[in-house]
Coordinates of C-alpha atoms and ligand atoms in Angstrom, one line a residue:
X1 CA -14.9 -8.6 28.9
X2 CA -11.4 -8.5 30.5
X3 CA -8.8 -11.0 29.6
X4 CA -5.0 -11.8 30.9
X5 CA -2.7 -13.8 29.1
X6 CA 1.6 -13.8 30.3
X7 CA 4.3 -13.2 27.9
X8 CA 7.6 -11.9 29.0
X9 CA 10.1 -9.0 28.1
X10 CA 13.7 -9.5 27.8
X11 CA 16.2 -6.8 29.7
X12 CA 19.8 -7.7 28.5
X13 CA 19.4 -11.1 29.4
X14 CA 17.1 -11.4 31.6
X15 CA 13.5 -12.4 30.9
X16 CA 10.7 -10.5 32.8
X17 CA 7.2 -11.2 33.1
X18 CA 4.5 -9.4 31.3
X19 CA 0.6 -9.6 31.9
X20 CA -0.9 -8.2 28.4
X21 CA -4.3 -7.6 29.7
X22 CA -7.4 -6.9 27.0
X23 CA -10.7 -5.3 27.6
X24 CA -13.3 -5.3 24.7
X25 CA -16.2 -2.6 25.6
X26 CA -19.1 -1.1 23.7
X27 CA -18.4 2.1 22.5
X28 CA -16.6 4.3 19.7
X29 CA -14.6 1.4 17.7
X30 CA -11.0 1.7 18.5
X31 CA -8.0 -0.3 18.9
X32 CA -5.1 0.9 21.4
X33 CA -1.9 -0.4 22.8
X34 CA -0.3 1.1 26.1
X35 CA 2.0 0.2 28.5
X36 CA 5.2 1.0 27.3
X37 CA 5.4 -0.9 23.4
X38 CA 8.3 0.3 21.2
X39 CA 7.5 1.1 17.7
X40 CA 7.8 -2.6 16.8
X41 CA 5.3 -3.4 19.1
X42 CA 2.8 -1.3 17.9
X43 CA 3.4 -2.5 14.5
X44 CA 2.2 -5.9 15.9
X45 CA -1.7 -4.4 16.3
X46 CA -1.7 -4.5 12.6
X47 CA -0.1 -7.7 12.3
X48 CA -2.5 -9.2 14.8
X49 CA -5.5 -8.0 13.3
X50 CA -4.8 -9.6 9.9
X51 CA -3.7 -12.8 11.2
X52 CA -6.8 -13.4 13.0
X53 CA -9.1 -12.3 10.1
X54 CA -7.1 -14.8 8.1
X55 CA -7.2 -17.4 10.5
X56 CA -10.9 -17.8 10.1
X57 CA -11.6 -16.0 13.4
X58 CA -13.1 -12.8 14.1
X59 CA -11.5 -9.4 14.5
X60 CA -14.0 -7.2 17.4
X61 CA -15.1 -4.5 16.3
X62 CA -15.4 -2.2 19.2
X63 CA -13.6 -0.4 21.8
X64 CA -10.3 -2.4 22.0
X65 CA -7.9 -1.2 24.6
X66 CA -4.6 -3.8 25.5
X67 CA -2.5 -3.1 28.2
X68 CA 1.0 -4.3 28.5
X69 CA 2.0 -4.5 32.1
X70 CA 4.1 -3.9 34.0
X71 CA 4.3 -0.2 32.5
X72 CA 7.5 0.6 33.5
X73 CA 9.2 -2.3 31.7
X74 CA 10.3 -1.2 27.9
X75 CA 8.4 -3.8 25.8
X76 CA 10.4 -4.4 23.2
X77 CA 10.7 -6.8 19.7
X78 CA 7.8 -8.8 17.6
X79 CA 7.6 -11.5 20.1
X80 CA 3.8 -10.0 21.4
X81 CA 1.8 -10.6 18.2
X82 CA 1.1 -14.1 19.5
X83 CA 0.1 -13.3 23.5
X84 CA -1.8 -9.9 21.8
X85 CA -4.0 -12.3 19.7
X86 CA -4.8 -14.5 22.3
X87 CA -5.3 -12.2 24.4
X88 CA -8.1 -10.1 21.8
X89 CA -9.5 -13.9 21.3
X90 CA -10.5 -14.3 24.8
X91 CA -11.6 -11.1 25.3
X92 CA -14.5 -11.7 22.7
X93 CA -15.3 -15.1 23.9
X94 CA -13.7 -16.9 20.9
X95 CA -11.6 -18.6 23.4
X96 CA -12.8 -19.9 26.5
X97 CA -9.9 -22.4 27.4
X98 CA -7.6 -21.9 30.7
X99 CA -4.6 -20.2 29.6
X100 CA -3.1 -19.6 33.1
X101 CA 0.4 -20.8 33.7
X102 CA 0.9 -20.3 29.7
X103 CA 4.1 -18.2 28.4
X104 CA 2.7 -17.2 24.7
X105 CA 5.9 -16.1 22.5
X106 CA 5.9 -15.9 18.6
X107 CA 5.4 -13.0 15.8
X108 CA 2.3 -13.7 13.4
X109 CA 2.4 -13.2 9.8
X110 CA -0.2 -11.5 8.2
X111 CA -1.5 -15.1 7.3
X112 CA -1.9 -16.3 11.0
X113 CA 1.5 -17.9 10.7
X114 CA 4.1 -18.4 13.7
X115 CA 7.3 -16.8 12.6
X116 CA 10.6 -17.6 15.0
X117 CA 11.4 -14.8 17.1
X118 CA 14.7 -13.9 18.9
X119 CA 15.7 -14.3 23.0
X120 CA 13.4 -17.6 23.2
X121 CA 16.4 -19.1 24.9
X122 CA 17.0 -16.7 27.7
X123 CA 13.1 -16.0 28.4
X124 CA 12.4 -20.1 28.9
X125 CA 15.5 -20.1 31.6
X126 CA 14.1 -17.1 33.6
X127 CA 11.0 -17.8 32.9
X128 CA 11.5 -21.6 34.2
X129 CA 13.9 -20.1 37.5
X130 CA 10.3 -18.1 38.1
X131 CA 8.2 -21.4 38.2
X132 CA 7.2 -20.9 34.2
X133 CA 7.0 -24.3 32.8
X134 CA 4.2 -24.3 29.6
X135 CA 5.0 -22.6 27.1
X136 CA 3.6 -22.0 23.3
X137 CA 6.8 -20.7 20.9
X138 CA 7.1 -20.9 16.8
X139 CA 8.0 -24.2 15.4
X140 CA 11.2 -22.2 14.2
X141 CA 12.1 -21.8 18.2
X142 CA 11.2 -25.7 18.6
X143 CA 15.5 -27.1 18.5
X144 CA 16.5 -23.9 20.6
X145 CA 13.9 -24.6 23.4
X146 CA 15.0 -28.4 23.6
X147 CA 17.7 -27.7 25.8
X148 CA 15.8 -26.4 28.6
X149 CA 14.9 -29.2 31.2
X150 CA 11.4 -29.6 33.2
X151 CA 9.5 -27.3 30.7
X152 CA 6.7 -28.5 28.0
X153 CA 7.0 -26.1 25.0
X154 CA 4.6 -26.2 22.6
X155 CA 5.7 -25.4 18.8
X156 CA 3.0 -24.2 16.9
X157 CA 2.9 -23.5 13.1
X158 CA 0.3 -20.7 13.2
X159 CA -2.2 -19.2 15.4
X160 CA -4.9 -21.5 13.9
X161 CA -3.3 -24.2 15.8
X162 CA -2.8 -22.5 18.9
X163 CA -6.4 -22.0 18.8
X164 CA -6.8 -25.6 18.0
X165 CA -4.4 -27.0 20.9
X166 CA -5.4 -24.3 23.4
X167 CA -9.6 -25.4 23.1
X168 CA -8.5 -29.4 22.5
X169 CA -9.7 -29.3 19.3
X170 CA -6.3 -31.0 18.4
X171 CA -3.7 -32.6 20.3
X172 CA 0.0 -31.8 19.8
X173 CA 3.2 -33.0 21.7
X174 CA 5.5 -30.8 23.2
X175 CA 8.8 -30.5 22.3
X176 CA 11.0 -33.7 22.7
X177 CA 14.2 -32.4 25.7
X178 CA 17.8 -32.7 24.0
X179 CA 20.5 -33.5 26.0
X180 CA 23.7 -30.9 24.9
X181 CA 26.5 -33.5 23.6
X182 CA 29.8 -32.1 23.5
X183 CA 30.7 -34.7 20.6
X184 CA 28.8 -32.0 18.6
X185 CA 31.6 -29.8 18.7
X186 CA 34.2 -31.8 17.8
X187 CA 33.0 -32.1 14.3
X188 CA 33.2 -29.0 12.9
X189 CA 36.0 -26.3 13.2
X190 CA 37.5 -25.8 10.2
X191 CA 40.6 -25.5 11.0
X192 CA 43.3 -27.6 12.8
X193 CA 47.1 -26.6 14.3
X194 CA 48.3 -29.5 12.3
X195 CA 47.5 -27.6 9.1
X196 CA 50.2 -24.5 10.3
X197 CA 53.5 -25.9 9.3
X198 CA 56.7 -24.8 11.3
X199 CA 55.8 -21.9 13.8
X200 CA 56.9 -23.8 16.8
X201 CA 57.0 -20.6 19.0
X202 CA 54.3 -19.4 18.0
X203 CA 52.8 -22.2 18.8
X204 CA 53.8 -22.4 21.9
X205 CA 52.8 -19.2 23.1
X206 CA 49.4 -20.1 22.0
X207 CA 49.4 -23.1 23.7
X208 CA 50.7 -21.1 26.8
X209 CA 48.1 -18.2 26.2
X210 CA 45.2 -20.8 25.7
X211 CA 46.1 -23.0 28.9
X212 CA 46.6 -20.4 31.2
X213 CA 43.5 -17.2 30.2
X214 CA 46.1 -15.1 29.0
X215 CA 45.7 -12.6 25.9
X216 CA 48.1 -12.9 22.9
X217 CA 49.6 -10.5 20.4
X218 CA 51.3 -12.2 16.9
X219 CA 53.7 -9.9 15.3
X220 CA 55.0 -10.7 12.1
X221 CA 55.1 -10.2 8.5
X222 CA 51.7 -10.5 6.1
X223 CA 51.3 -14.3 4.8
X224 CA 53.4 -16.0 8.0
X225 CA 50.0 -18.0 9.5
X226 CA 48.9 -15.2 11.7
X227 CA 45.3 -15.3 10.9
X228 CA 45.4 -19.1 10.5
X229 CA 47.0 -19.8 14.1
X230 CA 44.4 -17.2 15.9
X231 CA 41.6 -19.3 13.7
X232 CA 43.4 -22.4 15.3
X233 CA 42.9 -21.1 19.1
X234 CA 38.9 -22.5 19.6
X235 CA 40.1 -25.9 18.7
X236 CA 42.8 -26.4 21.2
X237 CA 40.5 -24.6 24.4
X238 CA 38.5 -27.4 26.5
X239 CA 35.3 -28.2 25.4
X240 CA 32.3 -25.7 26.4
X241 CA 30.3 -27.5 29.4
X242 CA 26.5 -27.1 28.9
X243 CA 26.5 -23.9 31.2
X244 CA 29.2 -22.2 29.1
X245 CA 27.1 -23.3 25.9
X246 CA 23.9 -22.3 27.4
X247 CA 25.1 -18.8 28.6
X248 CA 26.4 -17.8 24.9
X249 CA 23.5 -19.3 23.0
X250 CA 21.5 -16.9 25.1
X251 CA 23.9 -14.2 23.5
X252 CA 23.8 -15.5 19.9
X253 CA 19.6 -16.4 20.7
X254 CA 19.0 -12.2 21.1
X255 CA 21.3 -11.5 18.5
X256 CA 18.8 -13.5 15.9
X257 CA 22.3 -15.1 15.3
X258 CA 21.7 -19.1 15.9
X259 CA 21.6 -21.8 13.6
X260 CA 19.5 -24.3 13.1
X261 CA 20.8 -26.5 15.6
X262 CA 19.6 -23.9 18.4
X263 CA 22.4 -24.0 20.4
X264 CA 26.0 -22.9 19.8
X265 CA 28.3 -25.5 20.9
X266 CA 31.4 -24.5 19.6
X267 CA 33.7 -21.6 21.1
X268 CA 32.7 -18.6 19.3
X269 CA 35.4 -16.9 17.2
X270 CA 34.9 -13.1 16.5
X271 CA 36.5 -11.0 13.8
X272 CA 35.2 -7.4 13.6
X273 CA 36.5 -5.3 11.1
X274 CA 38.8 -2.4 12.1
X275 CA 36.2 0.0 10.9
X276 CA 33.5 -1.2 13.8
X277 CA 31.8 1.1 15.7
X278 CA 32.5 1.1 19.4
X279 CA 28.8 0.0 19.3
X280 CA 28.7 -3.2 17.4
X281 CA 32.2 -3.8 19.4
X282 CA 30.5 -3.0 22.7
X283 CA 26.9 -2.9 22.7
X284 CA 24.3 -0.7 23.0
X285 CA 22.2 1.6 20.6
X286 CA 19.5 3.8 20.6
X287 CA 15.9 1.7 20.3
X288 CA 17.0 -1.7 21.1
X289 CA 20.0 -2.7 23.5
X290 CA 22.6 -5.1 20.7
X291 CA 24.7 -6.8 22.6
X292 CA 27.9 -6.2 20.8
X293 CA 30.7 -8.2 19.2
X294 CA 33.0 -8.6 22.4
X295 CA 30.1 -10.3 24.1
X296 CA 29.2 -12.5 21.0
X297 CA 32.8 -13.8 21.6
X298 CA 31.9 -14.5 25.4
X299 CA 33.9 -17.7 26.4
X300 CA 35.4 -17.9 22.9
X301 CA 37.5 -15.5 21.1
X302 CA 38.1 -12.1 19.7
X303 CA 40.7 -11.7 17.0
X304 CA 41.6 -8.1 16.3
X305 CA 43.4 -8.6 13.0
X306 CA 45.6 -5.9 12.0
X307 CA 45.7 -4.4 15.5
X308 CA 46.9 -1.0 14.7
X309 CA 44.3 -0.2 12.3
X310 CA 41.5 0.1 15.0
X311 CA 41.1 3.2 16.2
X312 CA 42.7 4.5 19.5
X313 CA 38.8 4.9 20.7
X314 CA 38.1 1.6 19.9
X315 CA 40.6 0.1 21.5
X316 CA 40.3 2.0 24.4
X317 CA 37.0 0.9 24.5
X318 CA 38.1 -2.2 25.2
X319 CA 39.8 -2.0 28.4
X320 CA 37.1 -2.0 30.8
X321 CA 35.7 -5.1 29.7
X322 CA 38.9 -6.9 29.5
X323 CA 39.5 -6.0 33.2
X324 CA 35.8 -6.4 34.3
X325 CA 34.6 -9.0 31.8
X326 CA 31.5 -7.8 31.6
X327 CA 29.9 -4.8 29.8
X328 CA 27.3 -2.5 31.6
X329 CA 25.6 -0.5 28.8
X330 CA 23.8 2.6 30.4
X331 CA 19.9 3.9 28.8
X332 CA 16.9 5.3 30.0
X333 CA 15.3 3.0 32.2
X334 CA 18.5 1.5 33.5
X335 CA 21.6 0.1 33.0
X336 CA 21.9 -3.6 31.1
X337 CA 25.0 -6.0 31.6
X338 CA 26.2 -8.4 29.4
X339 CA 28.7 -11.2 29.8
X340 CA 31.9 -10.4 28.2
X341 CA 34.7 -13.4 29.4
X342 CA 36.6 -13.7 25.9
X343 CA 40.2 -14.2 25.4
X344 CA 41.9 -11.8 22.9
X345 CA 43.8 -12.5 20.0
X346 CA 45.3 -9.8 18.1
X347 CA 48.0 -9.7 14.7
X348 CA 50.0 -6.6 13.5
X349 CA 52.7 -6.1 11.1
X350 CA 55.7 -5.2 13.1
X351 CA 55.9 -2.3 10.8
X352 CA 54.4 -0.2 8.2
X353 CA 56.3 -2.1 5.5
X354 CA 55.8 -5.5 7.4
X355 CA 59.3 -7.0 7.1
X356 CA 60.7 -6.0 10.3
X357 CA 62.5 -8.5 12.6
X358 CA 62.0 -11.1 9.8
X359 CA 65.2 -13.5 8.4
X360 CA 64.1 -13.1 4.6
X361 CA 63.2 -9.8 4.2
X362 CA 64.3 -6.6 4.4
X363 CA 62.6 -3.3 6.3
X364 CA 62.5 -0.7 4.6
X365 CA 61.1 1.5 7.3
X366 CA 62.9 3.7 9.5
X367 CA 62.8 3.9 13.3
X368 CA 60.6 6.9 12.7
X369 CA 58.4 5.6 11.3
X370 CA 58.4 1.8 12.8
X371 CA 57.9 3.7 16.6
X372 CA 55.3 6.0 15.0
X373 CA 53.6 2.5 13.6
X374 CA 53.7 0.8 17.4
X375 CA 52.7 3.8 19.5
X376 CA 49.0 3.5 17.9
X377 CA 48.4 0.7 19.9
X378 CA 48.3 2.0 23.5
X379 CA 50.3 1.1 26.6
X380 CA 47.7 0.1 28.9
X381 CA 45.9 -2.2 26.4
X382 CA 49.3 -3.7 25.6
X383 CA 49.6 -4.2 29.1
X384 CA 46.6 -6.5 28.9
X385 CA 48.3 -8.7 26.7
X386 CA 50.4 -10.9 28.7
X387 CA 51.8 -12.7 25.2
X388 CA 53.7 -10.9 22.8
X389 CA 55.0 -13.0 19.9
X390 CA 57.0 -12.5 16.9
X391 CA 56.1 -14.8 14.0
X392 CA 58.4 -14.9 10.8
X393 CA 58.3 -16.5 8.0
X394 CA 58.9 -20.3 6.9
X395 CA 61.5 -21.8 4.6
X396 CA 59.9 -23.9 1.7
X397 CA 61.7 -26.8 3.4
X398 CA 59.2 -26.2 6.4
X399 CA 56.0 -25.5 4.2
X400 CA 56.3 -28.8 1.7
X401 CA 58.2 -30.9 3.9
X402 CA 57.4 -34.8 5.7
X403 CA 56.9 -33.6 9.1
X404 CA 54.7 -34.3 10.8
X405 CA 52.7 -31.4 13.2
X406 CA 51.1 -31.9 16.0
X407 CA 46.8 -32.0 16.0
X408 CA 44.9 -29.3 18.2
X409 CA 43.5 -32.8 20.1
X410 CA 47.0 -33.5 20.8
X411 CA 47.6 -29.8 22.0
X412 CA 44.4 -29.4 23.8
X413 CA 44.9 -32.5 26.2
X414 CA 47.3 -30.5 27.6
X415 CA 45.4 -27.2 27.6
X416 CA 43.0 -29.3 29.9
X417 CA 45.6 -30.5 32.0
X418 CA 47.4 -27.2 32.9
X419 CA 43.2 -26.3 33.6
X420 CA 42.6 -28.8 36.0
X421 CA 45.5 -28.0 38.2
X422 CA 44.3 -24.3 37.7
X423 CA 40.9 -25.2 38.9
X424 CA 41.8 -27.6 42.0
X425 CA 44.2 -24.6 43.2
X426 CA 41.7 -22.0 42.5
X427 CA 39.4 -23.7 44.5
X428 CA 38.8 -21.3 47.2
X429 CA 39.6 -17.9 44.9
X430 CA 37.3 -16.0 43.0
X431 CA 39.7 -17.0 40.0
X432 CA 39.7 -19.5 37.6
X433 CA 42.6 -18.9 35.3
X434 CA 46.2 -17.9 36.2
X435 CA 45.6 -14.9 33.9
X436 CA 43.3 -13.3 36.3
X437 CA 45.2 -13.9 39.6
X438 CA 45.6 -10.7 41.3
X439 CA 47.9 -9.5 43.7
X440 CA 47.1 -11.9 46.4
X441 CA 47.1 -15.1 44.9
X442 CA 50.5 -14.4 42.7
X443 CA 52.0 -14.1 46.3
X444 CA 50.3 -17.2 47.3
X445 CA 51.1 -19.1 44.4
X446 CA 54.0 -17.9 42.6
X447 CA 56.2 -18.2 45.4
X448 CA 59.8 -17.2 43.6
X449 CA 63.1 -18.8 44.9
X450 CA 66.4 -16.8 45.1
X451 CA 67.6 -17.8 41.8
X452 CA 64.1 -17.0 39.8
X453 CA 64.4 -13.4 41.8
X454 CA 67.6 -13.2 40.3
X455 CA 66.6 -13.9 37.0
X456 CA 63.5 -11.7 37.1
X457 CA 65.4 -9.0 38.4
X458 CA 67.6 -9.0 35.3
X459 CA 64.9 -9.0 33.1
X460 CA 63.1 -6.1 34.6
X461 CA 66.7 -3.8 35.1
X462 CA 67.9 -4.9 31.3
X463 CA 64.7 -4.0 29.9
X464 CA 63.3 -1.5 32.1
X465 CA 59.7 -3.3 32.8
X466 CA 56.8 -1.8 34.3
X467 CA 55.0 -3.1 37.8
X468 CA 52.7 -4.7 35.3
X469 CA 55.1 -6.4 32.8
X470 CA 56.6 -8.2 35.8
X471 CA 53.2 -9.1 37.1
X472 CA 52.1 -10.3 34.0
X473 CA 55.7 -12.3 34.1
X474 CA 54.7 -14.4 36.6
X475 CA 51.6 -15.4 35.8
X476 CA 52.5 -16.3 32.4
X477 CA 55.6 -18.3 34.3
X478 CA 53.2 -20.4 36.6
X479 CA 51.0 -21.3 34.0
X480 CA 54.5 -23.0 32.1
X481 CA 54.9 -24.4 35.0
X482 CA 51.5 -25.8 35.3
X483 CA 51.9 -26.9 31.4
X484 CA 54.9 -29.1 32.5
X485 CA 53.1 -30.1 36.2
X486 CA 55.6 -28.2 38.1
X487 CA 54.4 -27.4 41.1
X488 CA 57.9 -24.6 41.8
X489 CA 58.4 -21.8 39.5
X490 CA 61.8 -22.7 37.9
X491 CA 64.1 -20.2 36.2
X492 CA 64.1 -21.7 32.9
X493 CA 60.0 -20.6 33.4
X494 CA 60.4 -17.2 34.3
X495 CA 63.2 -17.0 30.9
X496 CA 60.4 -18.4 28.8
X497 CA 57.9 -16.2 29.8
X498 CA 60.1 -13.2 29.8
X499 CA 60.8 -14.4 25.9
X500 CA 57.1 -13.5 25.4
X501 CA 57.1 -9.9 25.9
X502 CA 58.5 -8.6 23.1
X503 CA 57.1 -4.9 22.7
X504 CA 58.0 -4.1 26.3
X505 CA 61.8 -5.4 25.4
X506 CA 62.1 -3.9 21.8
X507 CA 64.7 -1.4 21.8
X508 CA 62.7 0.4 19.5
Ligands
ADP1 N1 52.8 -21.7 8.7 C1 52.0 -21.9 7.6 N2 51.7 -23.2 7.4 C2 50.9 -23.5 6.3 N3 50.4 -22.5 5.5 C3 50.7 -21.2 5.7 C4 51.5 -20.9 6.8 N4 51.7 -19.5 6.8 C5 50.9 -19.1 5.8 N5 50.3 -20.1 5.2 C6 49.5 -20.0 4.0 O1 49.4 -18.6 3.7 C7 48.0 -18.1 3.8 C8 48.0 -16.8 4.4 O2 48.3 -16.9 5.8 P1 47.6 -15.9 6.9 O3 47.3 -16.7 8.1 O4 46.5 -15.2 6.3 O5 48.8 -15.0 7.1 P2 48.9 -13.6 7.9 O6 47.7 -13.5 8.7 O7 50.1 -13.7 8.7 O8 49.0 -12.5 6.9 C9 47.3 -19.2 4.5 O9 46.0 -19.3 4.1 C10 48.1 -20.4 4.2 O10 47.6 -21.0 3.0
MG2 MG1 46.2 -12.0 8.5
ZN3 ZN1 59.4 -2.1 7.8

């Protein structure tokens, strides 16, 4: 007897449908498993057979042979142990209920249990784009699923009750839909900018950087606020809309990285460690595709702390996706892209010893050594930073004293501001931010007058900038501009962004 039942395979992202087809036939007792199933899919056969034995059902023994098709698709992940079992149960009659139209997702225990499995979140929104709407999942996947409109997702404890709810032996109710509240996000970030005392530039620049999609570099001593003010950045960007929420939940939902609440609603805030590999930074690896850190931070940010401890190759690695944002990881069986829009955030010391540039303390380093100490970061990646800032340290006056700093709500109302006039003018452009305007629309919308020429000009002759660092000038002007609702570029905006590029100007 010949049964079909539909799961679906995840590449990158997207979900792809998958018949697993099982004929039982008389013959020399055997159980086999083709079409393409990794090693964790084969370990599933085992798992399967348990968990039905256990769930008071009956194991065939005969000539078992399960097909996973298409064949061409890597079948990947622990997902299959549910579809497999249902499949085996129909095959031998145990099951004579219509399963068509039924995505089955879930990993068994060895007890017949439905264990949570990860990418439930990306598979229901393909699945549902592809006319999918029933679905049976793992009560663990129940608060992830909620979010998906116009489906009816069933989340089952263990295959017993699959059983139960597939013949009518029991009745259960789908999933109750969740609307995405943005409220939700407004509760937790631990940190605030009214906690940073002083660092008014700093500040600034972030507010600048934040408003306008640019990338930032702090520069300053150890224990000035660094990490604190990049911690500091998620709560001052605009809220996540469900679409941004929904397209990095998917990221975090195949990473097996979501909480309980199923759905990440805050701006994600990355930190690898210096020592990552440009795989967990990237994505990739050998028997299953990680999507890696720099996509995790997708439409949140990446914080490279201590910037010139990375490796030159990791930081190289970086550049396409900052350019592209998006990652294309090549394997057999072709190529898989992941989303990779994240804004970057990076600290250094300004020198080995950490004191240079500062008003308290003294370097101790000489030039040698300080240009030695810069030159690990490289040109072109510093070129994608259209920020440069130089923190230093704060009197005790500033630290302990009365006044009073401003809240990241405060800060962030005008983030969202400076975005809506980005987004009206933006309109008709492939852009959304003034960080990614190319050539075209700087001419369009960064007309300069004479006296902003002039001032750019001296800027660019005094400190002998690159193509670039003027480019990167005027974008980081027009989004001042923006900030104060200017619709002219105004000299006093081209100085102020000028300011902000300290490591082209350094005369070191
Ligand atoms: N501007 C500041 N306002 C308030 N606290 C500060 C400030 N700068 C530093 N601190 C305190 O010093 C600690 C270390 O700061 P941190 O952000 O880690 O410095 P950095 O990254 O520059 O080395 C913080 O946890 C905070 O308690
Ligand atoms: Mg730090
Ligand atoms: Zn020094």
């Amino acid at each position: 007897m010949l049964s079909e039942i539909t799961s679906f395979a995840l590449c990158g992202l997207e979900g792809v449908p998958v018949e697993v087809e099982t004929d039982i036939n008389k013959g020399v007792v055997s159980y086999d498993l083709v079409g393409l199933p990794d090693t964790a899919v084969k370990e599933s056969k085992e798992r399967v057979r348990s968990a039905i034995k256990n769930s008071a059902l009956y194991f065939p023994v005969n000539k078992i042979t399960i097909n996973l098709a298409p064949a061409d698709i890597k079948k990947e992940g622990s997902h299959y142990d549910l579809p497999l079992a249902v499949s085996i149960l129909k095959a031998s009659d145990q099951l004579t209920a219509d399963t068509d139209g039924i995505v089955f997702l879930g990993e068994l225990a060895l007890d017949g249990a439905l264990r949570a499995v990860t990418g439930i979140l990306p598979i229901l929104i393909s699945a549902k784009a592809k006319g999918f709407t029933r679905f049976i999942v793992p009560k663990g996947n129940a608060n992830e699923a909620s979010y998906i409109e116009g489906t009816e997702v069933y989340a089952l404890e263990s295959l017993r009750e699959a059983v139960d709810f597939l013949s009518g032996e029991k009745l259960f109710k789908p999933v109750e839909h969740r609307n995405f509240k943005v409220t939700q996000s407004l509760r937790s970030y631990n940190y605030d900018m009214s906690l940073v005392r002083g660092q008014k530039v700093a500040k600034r620049a972030m507010e600048i950087a934040v408003a306008g999609g640019h990338n930032i570099l702090l520069a300053g001593p150890p224990g000035t606020g660094k990490t604190m003010l990049a911690r500091c950045i998620p709560t001052i960007m605009p809220d996540m809309t469900f679409e941004e929420a929904l397209e990095v939940t998917k990221i975090h939902s195949i990473s097996g990285e979501l909480s309980e609440e199923g759905i990440v609603s805050l701006r994600p805030f990355r930190t690898p460690h210096h020592t990552a590999t440009t795989v967990s930074l990237c994505g990739g690896g050998n028997v299953k595709i990680h999507a890696g850190e720099i996509s995790k931070a997708h439409k949140g940010v990446l914080f490279l702390d201590e910037l010139p401890e990375y490796t030159r190759r990791t930081l190289e690695s970086l550049r396409q996706p900052l350019e592209d944002r998006v990652i294309t990881i090549a394997r057999a069986g072709g190529a898989v892209t992941f989303p990779a829009e994240f804004m970057l955030c990076a600290s250094m010391n300004p020198c080995p010893c950490g004191n240079y540039g500062s008003s308290y303390l003294t370097c101790t380093c000489t030039p040698a050594q300080i240009h030695k100490y810069r030159n690990k970061i490289s040109g072109p990646l510093l070129d994608r930073i259209d920020l440069q800032v130089e923190v230093d340290g704060i009197n005790y006056e500033d630290l302990t004293g009365e006044s009073k700093e401003e809240t990241s709500t405060q800060v962030k109302e005008r983030v969202e501001r400076a975005r809506a006039i980005q987004r009206e003018r933006f309109k008709e452009d492939n852009v959304t931010v003034n960080a990614n305007m190319g050539e075209k629309q700087i001419k369009k919308y960064c007309k300069l007058s004479r006296e902003c020429e002039e001032v750019l000009r001296n800027a660019f002759e005094t400190f002998h900038l690159s193509a670039r660092a003027r480019a990167r000038i005027i974008k980081v002007a027009r989004t001042i501009a923006d900030l104060s609702w200017s619709e002219e570029i105004t000299p006093e905006h081209i100085l102020e962004a000028a300011s902000y590029r300290s490591y082209d100007t350094s005369s070191l």
